[in-house]
Short mmCIF file of C-alpha atoms in Angstrom, two decimals:
data_model
loop_
_atom_site.label_atom_id
_atom_site.label_comp_id
_atom_site.label_asym_id
_atom_site.label_seq_id
_atom_site.Cartn_x
_atom_site.Cartn_y
_atom_site.Cartn_z
CA MET A 1 -14.67 -21.12 -29.38
CA ASN A 2 -15.36 -21.89 -25.67
CA ILE A 3 -14.78 -19.03 -23.32
CA LEU A 4 -14.63 -18.94 -19.45
CA VAL A 5 -15.75 -15.55 -18.15
CA THR A 6 -15.07 -14.71 -14.42
CA ASN A 7 -14.96 -11.16 -12.47
CA ASP A 8 -14.31 -9.83 -9.04
CA ASP A 9 -17.37 -7.77 -8.58
CA GLY A 10 -19.61 -10.90 -8.18
CA ILE A 11 -21.67 -13.11 -10.78
CA TYR A 12 -24.60 -10.85 -10.28
CA SER A 13 -22.93 -7.69 -11.37
CA LYS A 14 -23.73 -5.55 -14.50
CA GLY A 15 -20.31 -5.84 -15.98
CA ILE A 16 -20.19 -9.60 -16.46
CA TYR A 17 -23.91 -9.60 -17.61
CA GLU A 18 -23.19 -7.23 -20.42
CA LEU A 19 -19.85 -8.90 -21.32
CA CYS A 20 -21.45 -12.25 -21.72
CA ASN A 21 -24.35 -11.14 -23.64
CA ALA A 22 -22.02 -9.50 -26.25
CA ILE A 23 -19.86 -12.54 -26.74
CA LYS A 24 -22.57 -15.15 -26.24
CA ASP A 25 -23.10 -15.06 -30.44
CA ILE A 26 -19.49 -15.56 -31.09
CA ALA A 27 -18.50 -18.30 -28.59
CA ARG A 28 -20.18 -20.76 -26.25
CA VAL A 29 -19.93 -19.04 -22.92
CA TYR A 30 -19.12 -20.50 -19.56
CA VAL A 31 -19.58 -18.23 -16.34
CA VAL A 32 -17.69 -19.26 -13.31
CA ALA A 33 -17.64 -16.27 -10.64
CA PRO A 34 -17.51 -15.37 -7.16
CA ASP A 35 -21.07 -15.37 -5.59
CA SER A 36 -20.42 -11.92 -3.90
CA GLU A 37 -17.88 -9.12 -4.35
CA LYS A 38 -14.27 -9.93 -4.00
CA SER A 39 -12.46 -6.45 -5.07
CA ALA A 40 -8.83 -5.90 -3.97
CA VAL A 41 -8.16 -9.48 -2.87
CA GLY A 42 -5.18 -9.57 -5.24
CA HIS A 43 -4.01 -13.34 -6.12
CA ALA A 44 -5.51 -14.59 -3.16
CA ILE A 45 -6.49 -18.48 -3.19
CA THR A 46 -8.79 -20.44 -0.79
CA MET A 47 -6.70 -23.34 0.57
CA HIS A 48 -8.07 -23.63 4.09
CA ASN A 49 -11.86 -23.75 3.42
CA PRO A 50 -13.84 -25.71 0.86
CA LEU A 51 -15.20 -24.06 -2.22
CA LYS A 52 -19.03 -24.29 -2.49
CA ILE A 53 -20.57 -24.08 -5.87
CA LYS A 54 -23.88 -23.34 -6.99
CA LYS A 55 -25.37 -23.91 -10.70
CA ILE A 56 -27.50 -20.68 -11.30
CA ASN A 57 -29.79 -19.51 -14.17
CA PHE A 58 -27.73 -16.55 -15.85
CA HIS A 59 -30.33 -14.07 -16.64
CA GLY A 60 -32.48 -16.67 -18.51
CA ILE A 61 -29.78 -17.07 -21.18
CA ASP A 62 -29.97 -20.86 -21.81
CA SER A 63 -26.79 -21.31 -23.71
CA ILE A 64 -24.71 -20.06 -20.81
CA ASP A 65 -23.63 -22.52 -18.09
CA ALA A 66 -23.16 -20.47 -14.82
CA TYR A 67 -21.73 -21.52 -11.46
CA ALA A 68 -21.44 -19.03 -8.57
CA VAL A 69 -18.49 -19.98 -6.44
CA SER A 70 -17.70 -19.15 -2.72
CA GLY A 71 -14.18 -18.18 -3.52
CA THR A 72 -11.99 -15.44 -5.08
CA PRO A 73 -11.41 -14.90 -8.82
CA ALA A 74 -8.21 -16.98 -9.09
CA ASP A 75 -10.15 -19.72 -7.24
CA CYS A 76 -12.81 -19.34 -10.04
CA VAL A 77 -10.29 -19.77 -12.56
CA LYS A 78 -8.59 -22.63 -11.49
CA LEU A 79 -11.62 -24.43 -10.10
CA GLY A 80 -13.29 -23.72 -13.36
CA ILE A 81 -10.46 -25.06 -15.64
CA GLU A 82 -9.35 -27.89 -13.52
CA ALA A 83 -12.45 -29.32 -12.15
CA LEU A 84 -15.86 -27.91 -13.30
CA LEU A 85 -15.17 -27.66 -17.08
CA ARG A 86 -12.08 -30.21 -17.17
CA ASP A 87 -13.82 -31.91 -20.04
CA ILE A 88 -14.28 -28.77 -21.93
CA GLU A 89 -11.26 -27.12 -24.07
CA ILE A 90 -11.31 -23.63 -22.88
CA ASP A 91 -9.92 -21.15 -25.63
CA LEU A 92 -9.94 -17.89 -23.86
CA VAL A 93 -10.57 -16.65 -20.22
CA LEU A 94 -12.21 -13.31 -19.70
CA SER A 95 -12.18 -11.42 -16.47
CA GLY A 96 -14.54 -8.58 -16.22
CA ILE A 97 -15.93 -6.09 -16.94
CA ASN A 98 -14.63 -4.48 -13.56
CA ASN A 99 -16.38 -1.66 -12.17
CA GLY A 100 -13.48 0.71 -11.96
CA SER A 101 -10.13 0.92 -13.92
CA ASN A 102 -7.24 -1.54 -12.88
CA LEU A 103 -3.97 0.54 -14.01
CA GLY A 104 -0.35 0.82 -13.18
CA SER A 105 0.96 -0.72 -10.20
CA ASP A 106 -2.54 -1.07 -8.76
CA VAL A 107 -3.07 -4.30 -10.93
CA ILE A 108 -1.15 -6.09 -8.14
CA TYR A 109 -3.92 -5.63 -5.86
CA SER A 110 -6.49 -6.43 -8.35
CA GLY A 111 -8.73 -9.61 -8.15
CA THR A 112 -9.89 -8.88 -11.89
CA VAL A 113 -6.36 -8.93 -13.08
CA SER A 114 -5.26 -11.84 -10.94
CA ALA A 115 -7.92 -14.12 -12.47
CA ALA A 116 -6.34 -13.44 -16.07
CA LEU A 117 -3.00 -14.09 -14.69
CA GLU A 118 -4.09 -17.42 -13.05
CA ALA A 119 -5.69 -18.46 -16.41
CA TYR A 120 -2.30 -17.63 -18.16
CA MET A 121 -0.34 -19.63 -15.33
CA LEU A 122 -2.53 -22.60 -16.56
CA ASP A 123 -1.56 -22.00 -20.02
CA LYS A 124 -4.59 -20.16 -21.34
CA SER A 125 -5.04 -17.10 -23.23
CA SER A 126 -6.81 -14.42 -21.23
CA ILE A 127 -8.02 -10.84 -20.86
CA ALA A 128 -8.64 -8.61 -17.81
CA ILE A 129 -11.26 -6.00 -18.82
CA SER A 130 -11.86 -3.01 -16.71
CA TYR A 131 -13.80 0.10 -17.21
CA ASP A 132 -12.84 3.62 -15.44
CA ALA A 133 -16.41 4.13 -14.42
CA ASN A 134 -17.89 6.97 -12.50
CA GLY A 135 -20.79 5.12 -11.28
CA ASP A 136 -21.99 1.72 -12.49
CA SER A 137 -23.87 2.23 -16.01
CA SER A 138 -25.33 -0.54 -17.97
CA HIS A 139 -25.03 1.66 -21.16
CA GLU A 140 -21.30 2.30 -20.85
CA TYR A 141 -20.58 -1.42 -19.96
CA LYS A 142 -22.36 -2.23 -23.11
CA ILE A 143 -20.32 0.03 -25.18
CA ALA A 144 -17.20 -1.66 -23.75
CA ALA A 145 -18.76 -5.17 -24.13
CA ASN A 146 -19.33 -4.48 -27.65
CA TYR A 147 -15.83 -3.31 -28.35
CA MET A 148 -14.54 -6.37 -26.59
CA ALA A 149 -16.82 -8.79 -28.80
CA ASP A 150 -15.48 -7.01 -31.94
CA PHE A 151 -11.95 -7.24 -30.77
CA ILE A 152 -12.08 -10.81 -30.07
CA LYS A 153 -13.45 -11.63 -33.49
CA GLY A 154 -10.97 -9.22 -35.34
CA ASN A 155 -7.57 -8.10 -34.05
CA TYR A 156 -7.53 -10.84 -31.40
CA MET A 157 -8.10 -13.76 -33.76
CA GLU A 158 -5.73 -12.56 -36.51
CA ASN A 159 -2.65 -12.11 -34.14
CA ASP A 160 -0.85 -14.88 -32.67
CA ASP A 161 0.99 -12.46 -30.29
CA LEU A 162 -2.15 -11.25 -28.62
CA GLN A 163 -3.60 -15.01 -28.49
CA SER A 164 -0.51 -16.22 -26.52
CA SER A 165 -0.77 -13.62 -23.95
CA VAL A 166 -2.58 -12.34 -20.94
CA LEU A 167 -3.65 -8.80 -21.69
CA ASN A 168 -5.15 -6.26 -19.42
CA ILE A 169 -7.64 -3.89 -21.37
CA ASN A 170 -8.76 -0.68 -19.62
CA PHE A 171 -11.67 1.65 -21.22
CA PRO A 172 -11.57 4.96 -20.73
CA ASN A 173 -14.69 6.88 -18.83
CA MET A 174 -16.29 7.48 -22.11
CA HIS A 175 -19.38 9.91 -20.76
CA GLY A 176 -21.34 8.41 -23.71
CA ARG A 177 -18.84 9.47 -26.57
CA ASP A 178 -16.76 6.86 -28.41
CA PRO A 179 -13.09 6.05 -27.44
CA LEU A 180 -10.36 7.37 -29.58
CA GLY A 181 -9.08 3.88 -30.29
CA TYR A 182 -6.61 1.19 -29.05
CA ARG A 183 -3.15 1.89 -27.75
CA SER A 184 -0.64 -0.74 -26.76
CA THR A 185 0.77 0.46 -23.22
CA ARG A 186 3.04 -0.55 -20.44
CA LEU A 187 1.80 -0.39 -16.62
CA GLY A 188 2.46 3.14 -15.04
CA ILE A 189 3.09 4.04 -11.40
CA ARG A 190 0.22 4.70 -9.06
CA ARG A 191 0.84 6.03 -5.80
CA TYR A 192 -1.74 7.25 -3.12
CA GLU A 193 -1.64 10.04 -0.29
CA ASN A 194 -3.54 10.27 3.06
CA SER A 195 -4.18 6.42 2.81
CA PHE A 196 -5.61 5.94 6.42
CA GLU A 197 -8.17 7.73 8.40
CA GLU A 198 -8.36 7.19 12.12
CA ARG A 199 -11.35 6.93 14.10
CA LYS A 200 -12.63 5.78 17.45
CA ASP A 201 -15.26 3.35 18.25
CA PRO A 202 -17.94 3.81 20.70
CA ARG A 203 -15.70 2.23 23.28
CA GLY A 204 -12.73 4.34 22.56
CA ASN A 205 -10.83 1.87 20.59
CA ILE A 206 -8.85 3.12 17.63
CA TYR A 207 -9.38 1.73 14.15
CA TYR A 208 -8.43 2.85 10.75
CA TRP A 209 -10.06 2.89 7.19
CA MET A 210 -7.95 2.80 4.01
CA GLY A 211 -8.91 5.33 1.75
CA GLY A 212 -6.66 8.17 0.23
CA SER A 213 -6.55 9.85 -2.88
CA ILE A 214 -4.24 9.11 -6.28
CA LYS A 215 -1.17 11.36 -5.93
CA LYS A 216 -0.61 13.23 -9.18
CA MET A 217 2.35 12.01 -10.77
CA HIS A 218 4.27 12.36 -13.88
CA GLN A 219 3.27 9.48 -16.37
CA GLU A 220 5.43 8.39 -19.25
CA PRO A 221 3.22 8.71 -22.55
CA ASP A 222 3.31 5.25 -23.29
CA SER A 223 1.75 4.20 -19.81
CA ASP A 224 -1.67 2.75 -19.62
CA ILE A 225 -2.64 5.70 -17.14
CA SER A 226 -1.69 8.33 -19.98
CA ALA A 227 -3.70 6.38 -22.33
CA ILE A 228 -7.04 6.30 -20.51
CA GLU A 229 -6.57 9.97 -19.60
CA GLU A 230 -6.22 10.63 -23.19
CA GLY A 231 -9.56 8.72 -23.93
CA TYR A 232 -7.90 5.47 -25.61
CA ILE A 233 -8.62 1.94 -24.75
CA SER A 234 -5.36 0.81 -23.30
CA ILE A 235 -4.14 -2.84 -23.88
CA THR A 236 -1.15 -3.90 -21.68
CA PRO A 237 0.30 -7.46 -22.07
CA LEU A 238 1.32 -9.04 -18.78
CA GLN A 239 3.74 -11.68 -17.40
CA PHE A 240 3.87 -13.26 -13.91
CA ASP A 241 7.52 -13.60 -13.20
CA LEU A 242 8.43 -11.11 -10.51
CA THR A 243 12.22 -11.87 -10.64
CA ASN A 244 14.17 -8.51 -10.93
CA TYR A 245 16.77 -9.41 -13.59
CA ASP A 246 18.62 -6.32 -13.49
CA LYS A 247 19.33 -6.59 -9.70
CA LEU A 248 20.15 -10.06 -10.17
CA LYS A 249 23.21 -9.38 -12.46
CA GLY A 250 24.84 -7.20 -9.87
CA MET A 251 24.23 -10.10 -7.03
CA SER A 252 26.45 -12.63 -8.75
CA LYS A 253 29.19 -12.32 -6.21
CA LEU A 254 27.10 -13.48 -2.97
CA MET B 1 18.46 1.00 12.54
CA ASN B 2 14.60 0.73 12.64
CA ILE B 3 13.29 -2.53 11.46
CA LEU B 4 9.54 -3.26 10.81
CA VAL B 5 8.64 -6.95 11.08
CA THR B 6 5.37 -8.49 9.84
CA ASN B 7 4.17 -12.06 8.60
CA ASP B 8 1.19 -13.98 7.26
CA ASP B 9 1.32 -16.68 9.63
CA GLY B 10 0.07 -14.14 12.46
CA ILE B 11 1.49 -12.51 15.24
CA TYR B 12 1.47 -15.23 17.64
CA SER B 13 3.55 -17.68 15.39
CA LYS B 14 6.91 -19.20 16.11
CA GLY B 15 8.69 -17.85 13.01
CA ILE B 16 7.98 -14.04 13.68
CA TYR B 17 9.07 -14.35 17.30
CA GLU B 18 12.40 -16.18 16.38
CA LEU B 19 13.20 -13.58 13.67
CA CYS B 20 12.49 -10.48 16.22
CA ASN B 21 14.40 -12.24 18.86
CA ALA B 22 17.52 -12.47 16.60
CA ILE B 23 17.36 -9.16 15.35
CA LYS B 24 16.53 -7.37 18.51
CA ASP B 25 20.35 -6.61 19.32
CA ILE B 26 21.04 -5.03 16.01
CA ALA B 27 18.01 -2.79 15.42
CA ARG B 28 15.09 -1.24 17.05
CA VAL B 29 12.13 -3.75 16.17
CA TYR B 30 8.49 -2.70 15.43
CA VAL B 31 5.88 -5.68 14.94
CA VAL B 32 2.89 -5.03 12.84
CA ALA B 33 1.23 -8.36 11.88
CA PRO B 34 -1.91 -9.95 11.38
CA ASP B 35 -3.84 -11.05 14.44
CA SER B 36 -4.60 -14.41 12.86
CA GLU B 37 -3.16 -16.76 10.03
CA LYS B 38 -3.37 -15.13 6.50
CA SER B 39 -1.76 -17.75 4.12
CA ALA B 40 -2.27 -17.47 0.49
CA VAL B 41 -3.78 -13.95 0.51
CA GLY B 42 -1.60 -12.81 -2.01
CA HIS B 43 -1.76 -8.94 -2.19
CA ALA B 44 -5.08 -8.58 -0.99
CA ILE B 45 -5.69 -5.32 0.96
CA THR B 46 -8.94 -4.60 3.03
CA MET B 47 -10.69 -1.73 1.69
CA HIS B 48 -14.28 -2.36 2.74
CA ASN B 49 -13.78 -2.87 6.40
CA PRO B 50 -12.04 -1.05 9.17
CA LEU B 51 -8.74 -2.36 10.17
CA LYS B 52 -8.70 -2.86 13.97
CA ILE B 53 -5.52 -2.82 16.04
CA LYS B 54 -4.23 -3.88 19.32
CA LYS B 55 -1.05 -3.10 21.06
CA ILE B 56 0.26 -6.58 22.66
CA ASN B 57 2.99 -7.44 24.69
CA PHE B 58 5.42 -9.42 22.50
CA HIS B 59 6.77 -12.23 24.46
CA GLY B 60 7.61 -9.82 27.53
CA ILE B 61 10.49 -8.30 25.24
CA ASP B 62 10.07 -4.62 26.43
CA SER B 63 12.11 -2.98 23.46
CA ILE B 64 9.77 -4.19 20.84
CA ASP B 65 6.43 -2.44 20.21
CA ALA B 66 3.80 -4.70 18.41
CA TYR B 67 0.63 -4.37 17.09
CA ALA B 68 -1.83 -6.99 15.99
CA VAL B 69 -4.03 -5.98 13.17
CA SER B 70 -7.42 -7.25 11.79
CA GLY B 71 -5.87 -7.44 8.24
CA THR B 72 -3.60 -8.93 5.59
CA PRO B 73 0.18 -8.92 5.27
CA ALA B 74 -0.06 -6.08 2.74
CA ASP B 75 -2.39 -4.07 5.11
CA CYS B 76 0.08 -4.43 8.08
CA VAL B 77 2.90 -2.68 6.18
CA LYS B 78 0.61 -0.17 4.64
CA LEU B 79 -0.78 0.87 8.08
CA GLY B 80 2.49 0.46 9.83
CA ILE B 81 4.31 2.94 7.57
CA GLU B 82 1.76 5.07 6.74
CA ALA B 83 -0.14 5.41 10.11
CA LEU B 84 0.84 3.59 13.26
CA LEU B 85 4.84 4.22 12.84
CA ARG B 86 4.51 7.43 10.54
CA ASP B 87 6.94 9.45 12.71
CA ILE B 88 9.60 6.70 12.79
CA GLU B 89 12.36 6.34 9.87
CA ILE B 90 11.74 2.85 9.02
CA ASP B 91 14.88 1.46 7.39
CA LEU B 92 13.91 -2.03 6.38
CA VAL B 93 10.86 -4.40 6.29
CA LEU B 94 11.21 -7.99 7.13
CA SER B 95 8.42 -10.40 6.61
CA GLY B 96 8.70 -13.84 7.86
CA ILE B 97 9.97 -16.36 8.88
CA ASN B 98 7.27 -18.20 7.05
CA ASN B 99 6.27 -21.65 7.92
CA GLY B 100 6.83 -23.28 4.54
CA SER B 101 8.85 -22.35 1.47
CA ASN B 102 7.74 -19.33 -1.15
CA LEU B 103 9.36 -20.34 -4.33
CA GLY B 104 8.99 -19.89 -8.25
CA SER B 105 5.72 -18.79 -9.62
CA ASP B 106 4.12 -19.54 -6.41
CA VAL B 107 5.36 -16.33 -4.73
CA ILE B 108 2.30 -14.62 -6.56
CA TYR B 109 -0.19 -16.33 -4.00
CA SER B 110 2.00 -15.55 -0.87
CA GLY B 111 1.05 -13.15 1.84
CA THR B 112 4.61 -13.07 3.05
CA VAL B 113 6.22 -12.12 -0.29
CA SER B 114 3.28 -9.51 -1.00
CA ALA B 115 4.16 -7.85 2.35
CA ALA B 116 7.78 -7.35 1.28
CA LEU B 117 6.58 -6.07 -2.17
CA GLU B 118 4.11 -3.52 -0.60
CA ALA B 119 6.97 -2.18 1.54
CA TYR B 120 8.90 -1.90 -1.67
CA MET B 121 6.11 -0.14 -3.42
CA LEU B 122 6.41 2.49 -0.48
CA ASP B 123 9.97 2.97 -1.16
CA LYS B 124 11.15 0.73 1.66
CA SER B 125 14.05 -2.04 1.43
CA SER B 126 12.60 -5.08 2.28
CA ILE B 127 13.13 -8.90 2.74
CA ALA B 128 10.84 -11.87 2.84
CA ILE B 129 11.99 -14.83 4.60
CA SER B 130 10.45 -18.25 4.35
CA TYR B 131 11.67 -21.79 5.39
CA ASP B 132 10.85 -24.86 3.64
CA ALA B 133 9.49 -26.60 6.83
CA ASN B 134 8.45 -29.94 7.33
CA GLY B 135 6.75 -29.07 10.57
CA ASP B 136 6.90 -25.83 12.65
CA SER B 137 10.18 -26.23 14.67
CA SER B 138 11.43 -23.44 17.03
CA HIS B 139 14.80 -24.84 16.71
CA GLU B 140 15.12 -24.58 12.83
CA TYR B 141 13.53 -21.12 12.69
CA LYS B 142 16.25 -20.11 15.31
CA ILE B 143 18.92 -21.16 12.81
CA ALA B 144 17.32 -19.29 9.98
CA ALA B 145 16.71 -16.17 12.33
CA ASN B 146 20.39 -16.34 13.18
CA TYR B 147 21.57 -16.49 9.64
CA MET B 148 19.17 -13.50 8.99
CA ALA B 149 20.78 -11.36 11.68
CA ASP B 150 24.35 -12.08 10.44
CA PHE B 151 23.36 -11.22 6.84
CA ILE B 152 21.82 -7.99 7.64
CA LYS B 153 24.60 -6.93 9.67
CA GLY B 154 27.16 -8.33 7.00
CA ASN B 155 26.52 -8.72 3.44
CA TYR B 156 23.49 -6.71 3.25
CA MET B 157 24.82 -3.32 5.11
CA GLU B 158 27.72 -3.59 2.76
CA ASN B 159 25.94 -3.94 -0.56
CA ASP B 160 23.96 -1.05 -1.92
CA ASP B 161 22.22 -3.25 -4.46
CA LEU B 162 20.93 -5.46 -1.69
CA GLN B 163 19.72 -2.59 0.39
CA SER B 164 17.67 -1.09 -2.50
CA SER B 165 15.89 -4.26 -3.35
CA VAL B 166 13.17 -6.43 -2.28
CA LEU B 167 14.65 -9.92 -1.71
CA ASN B 168 12.81 -13.21 -1.59
CA ILE B 169 15.09 -15.57 0.93
CA ASN B 170 14.29 -18.98 1.16
CA PHE B 171 15.96 -21.54 3.81
CA PRO B 172 16.38 -24.82 2.76
CA ASN B 173 15.16 -27.71 5.08
CA MET B 174 18.22 -28.44 6.94
CA HIS B 175 17.34 -31.32 9.01
CA GLY B 176 19.54 -29.87 11.84
CA ARG B 177 22.39 -29.19 9.35
CA ASP B 178 23.82 -26.08 8.28
CA PRO B 179 22.75 -24.81 4.91
CA LEU B 180 25.59 -24.92 2.19
CA GLY B 181 25.80 -21.11 1.70
CA TYR B 182 23.82 -18.52 -0.17
CA ARG B 183 23.00 -18.76 -3.69
CA SER B 184 21.42 -15.61 -5.89
CA THR B 185 18.61 -17.19 -7.96
CA ARG B 186 15.67 -16.20 -10.25
CA LEU B 187 12.16 -17.69 -9.68
CA GLY B 188 11.56 -21.10 -10.97
CA ILE B 189 8.23 -22.56 -12.20
CA ARG B 190 5.89 -24.27 -9.96
CA ARG B 191 2.76 -26.33 -11.30
CA TYR B 192 0.28 -28.64 -9.53
CA GLU B 193 -1.42 -31.60 -10.39
CA ASN B 194 -5.03 -33.09 -9.14
CA SER B 195 -5.69 -29.70 -7.75
CA PHE B 196 -9.18 -30.35 -6.48
CA GLU B 197 -10.81 -33.00 -4.51
CA GLU B 198 -14.74 -33.14 -4.99
CA ARG B 199 -16.87 -34.23 -2.02
CA LYS B 200 -20.38 -33.99 -1.10
CA ASP B 201 -22.11 -32.54 2.14
CA PRO B 202 -24.63 -34.26 4.25
CA ARG B 203 -27.19 -32.75 2.07
CA GLY B 204 -25.76 -34.00 -1.30
CA ASN B 205 -24.38 -30.67 -2.46
CA ILE B 206 -20.80 -30.88 -4.27
CA TYR B 207 -17.91 -28.86 -2.71
CA TYR B 208 -14.21 -28.93 -3.50
CA TRP B 209 -11.03 -28.83 -1.60
CA MET B 210 -7.97 -27.16 -3.08
CA GLY B 211 -5.22 -29.38 -2.97
CA GLY B 212 -2.97 -31.20 -5.42
CA SER B 213 0.78 -32.05 -5.33
CA ILE B 214 3.58 -30.36 -6.96
CA LYS B 215 4.24 -31.53 -10.59
CA LYS B 216 7.73 -32.94 -11.09
CA MET B 217 9.26 -30.28 -13.76
CA HIS B 218 12.76 -29.44 -15.14
CA GLN B 219 14.10 -26.80 -13.17
CA GLU B 220 16.87 -24.36 -14.48
CA PRO B 221 20.19 -24.67 -12.15
CA ASP B 222 19.94 -21.06 -11.40
CA SER B 223 16.43 -21.12 -10.15
CA ASP B 224 15.37 -20.73 -6.39
CA ILE B 225 13.97 -24.15 -6.58
CA SER B 226 17.10 -25.84 -7.41
CA ALA B 227 18.78 -23.99 -4.87
CA ILE B 228 16.67 -25.09 -1.95
CA GLU B 229 16.64 -28.73 -3.42
CA GLU B 230 20.50 -28.61 -3.40
CA GLY B 231 20.74 -27.20 0.46
CA TYR B 232 21.30 -23.37 -0.46
CA ILE B 233 19.87 -20.38 0.83
CA SER B 234 18.18 -19.04 -2.06
CA ILE B 235 18.14 -15.10 -2.56
CA THR B 236 15.94 -13.69 -5.56
CA PRO B 237 15.54 -10.12 -6.11
CA LEU B 238 12.11 -9.21 -7.05
CA GLN B 239 10.11 -6.28 -8.83
CA PHE B 240 6.57 -5.64 -9.23
CA ASP B 241 6.16 -4.38 -12.95
CA LEU B 242 4.04 -7.16 -14.65
CA THR B 243 4.42 -5.57 -17.97
CA ASN B 244 5.45 -8.08 -20.72
CA TYR B 245 7.92 -5.79 -22.27
CA ASP B 246 8.80 -8.72 -24.88
CA LYS B 247 5.14 -8.87 -26.21
CA LEU B 248 4.73 -5.16 -26.06
CA LYS B 249 7.22 -4.79 -28.84
CA GLY B 250 5.39 -7.04 -30.96
CA MET B 251 2.15 -4.99 -30.46
CA SER B 252 2.67 -1.61 -31.60
CA LYS B 253 0.89 -1.57 -34.69
CA LEU B 254 -2.42 -2.02 -33.09
#
């Protein structure tokens, strides 16, 4: 089994290291990831600049080929599959483990999730993996990474439906405890309030910082947000067709 | 009627000027758009840098308030609605007119479409407008802009279904002729081949340019791609829930 791993926190982050370390015994691992942090880049791709690549030593693990790329997570997947690793049959693409959850309507902003969607658009099975972190702890990443290695060996390989999907997996903040299990979910709704803070620079010009806090909203019990809040690992199957078919039916008489 | 206009080609591009010029007699127009070109940024948002704004004179049109923003199209919509214009009831958000079509699965990369989706996520009606250009001709933008002004005054205001939507509208390349009419469509599938060109820099380091050509694929007759190829204006209603509900049904026993 050949697994391509990417992320949006950058190739030198803890999450991608723990993930690769946990799966290197069940698969041949290739890493193609951004050379620096690329959070909230959504499905951006780099068309107007060249993509520079650098082969790096990945934490001294000889069995892993790793490339740092001057692009976005979606760039890394496309470049990995179509150019750098074009002679290798990639069986699965993993994106993560992200520092912070990617839940609900927020997934549209997520570089982590976009990398997995890009893989799916290139006909590859893929999984985005995020951890509802309160910090950046190697120990918690390790727990999540071991769950993922077991998941891929177990449930995933035995289930054709899972294998032909793009999955968005979020781990709850475990505070050292084990998650309560897996729950299959749909995306919930996330909204923010007080999103912008207005400031003045030393020359009196106004500028804004995006910030804001999550608005407390009712969540359906089958949503990914509910699953995480209740201590479960959330698994949401995704797709990339943004057509609104309900609305389309009502528009036939244009 | 208050209309917020943005785009991804930048506030100084021809497409946004022709659009604003055509609608300024049917609505009060506010422009909040990127200070430079932001194509293919997808749904990126700017969280780690401040957003700088500059009030500009928009082609001498006194009735239009215009702000150039150091961010992405999605930033512009969020900042416009939640900060710059928070005291104004925006009735409709327009994004465009984009230089080049935004069709099929490619919409996920599109800054133009993401701006419209962002507006919809903030409970605003919105329309992304793109033109299948073969160049950057003011004359063709003007034709498309006039169609849009008529569409908003006519079909749009009379149809609640359209008003409560995010619409992705693409104009065919008209070569000076009129489009054959409107067609409501779903997103087709776009794939590319030979996507990367490998080169060497003067120091012998390999780098890649993303490029590639559109793969010839069968398109369903009700797709946006078919509509454009046949000379129609394509209107696709969009949504932002990426959950794959078909797959979810099969996953209940996890």
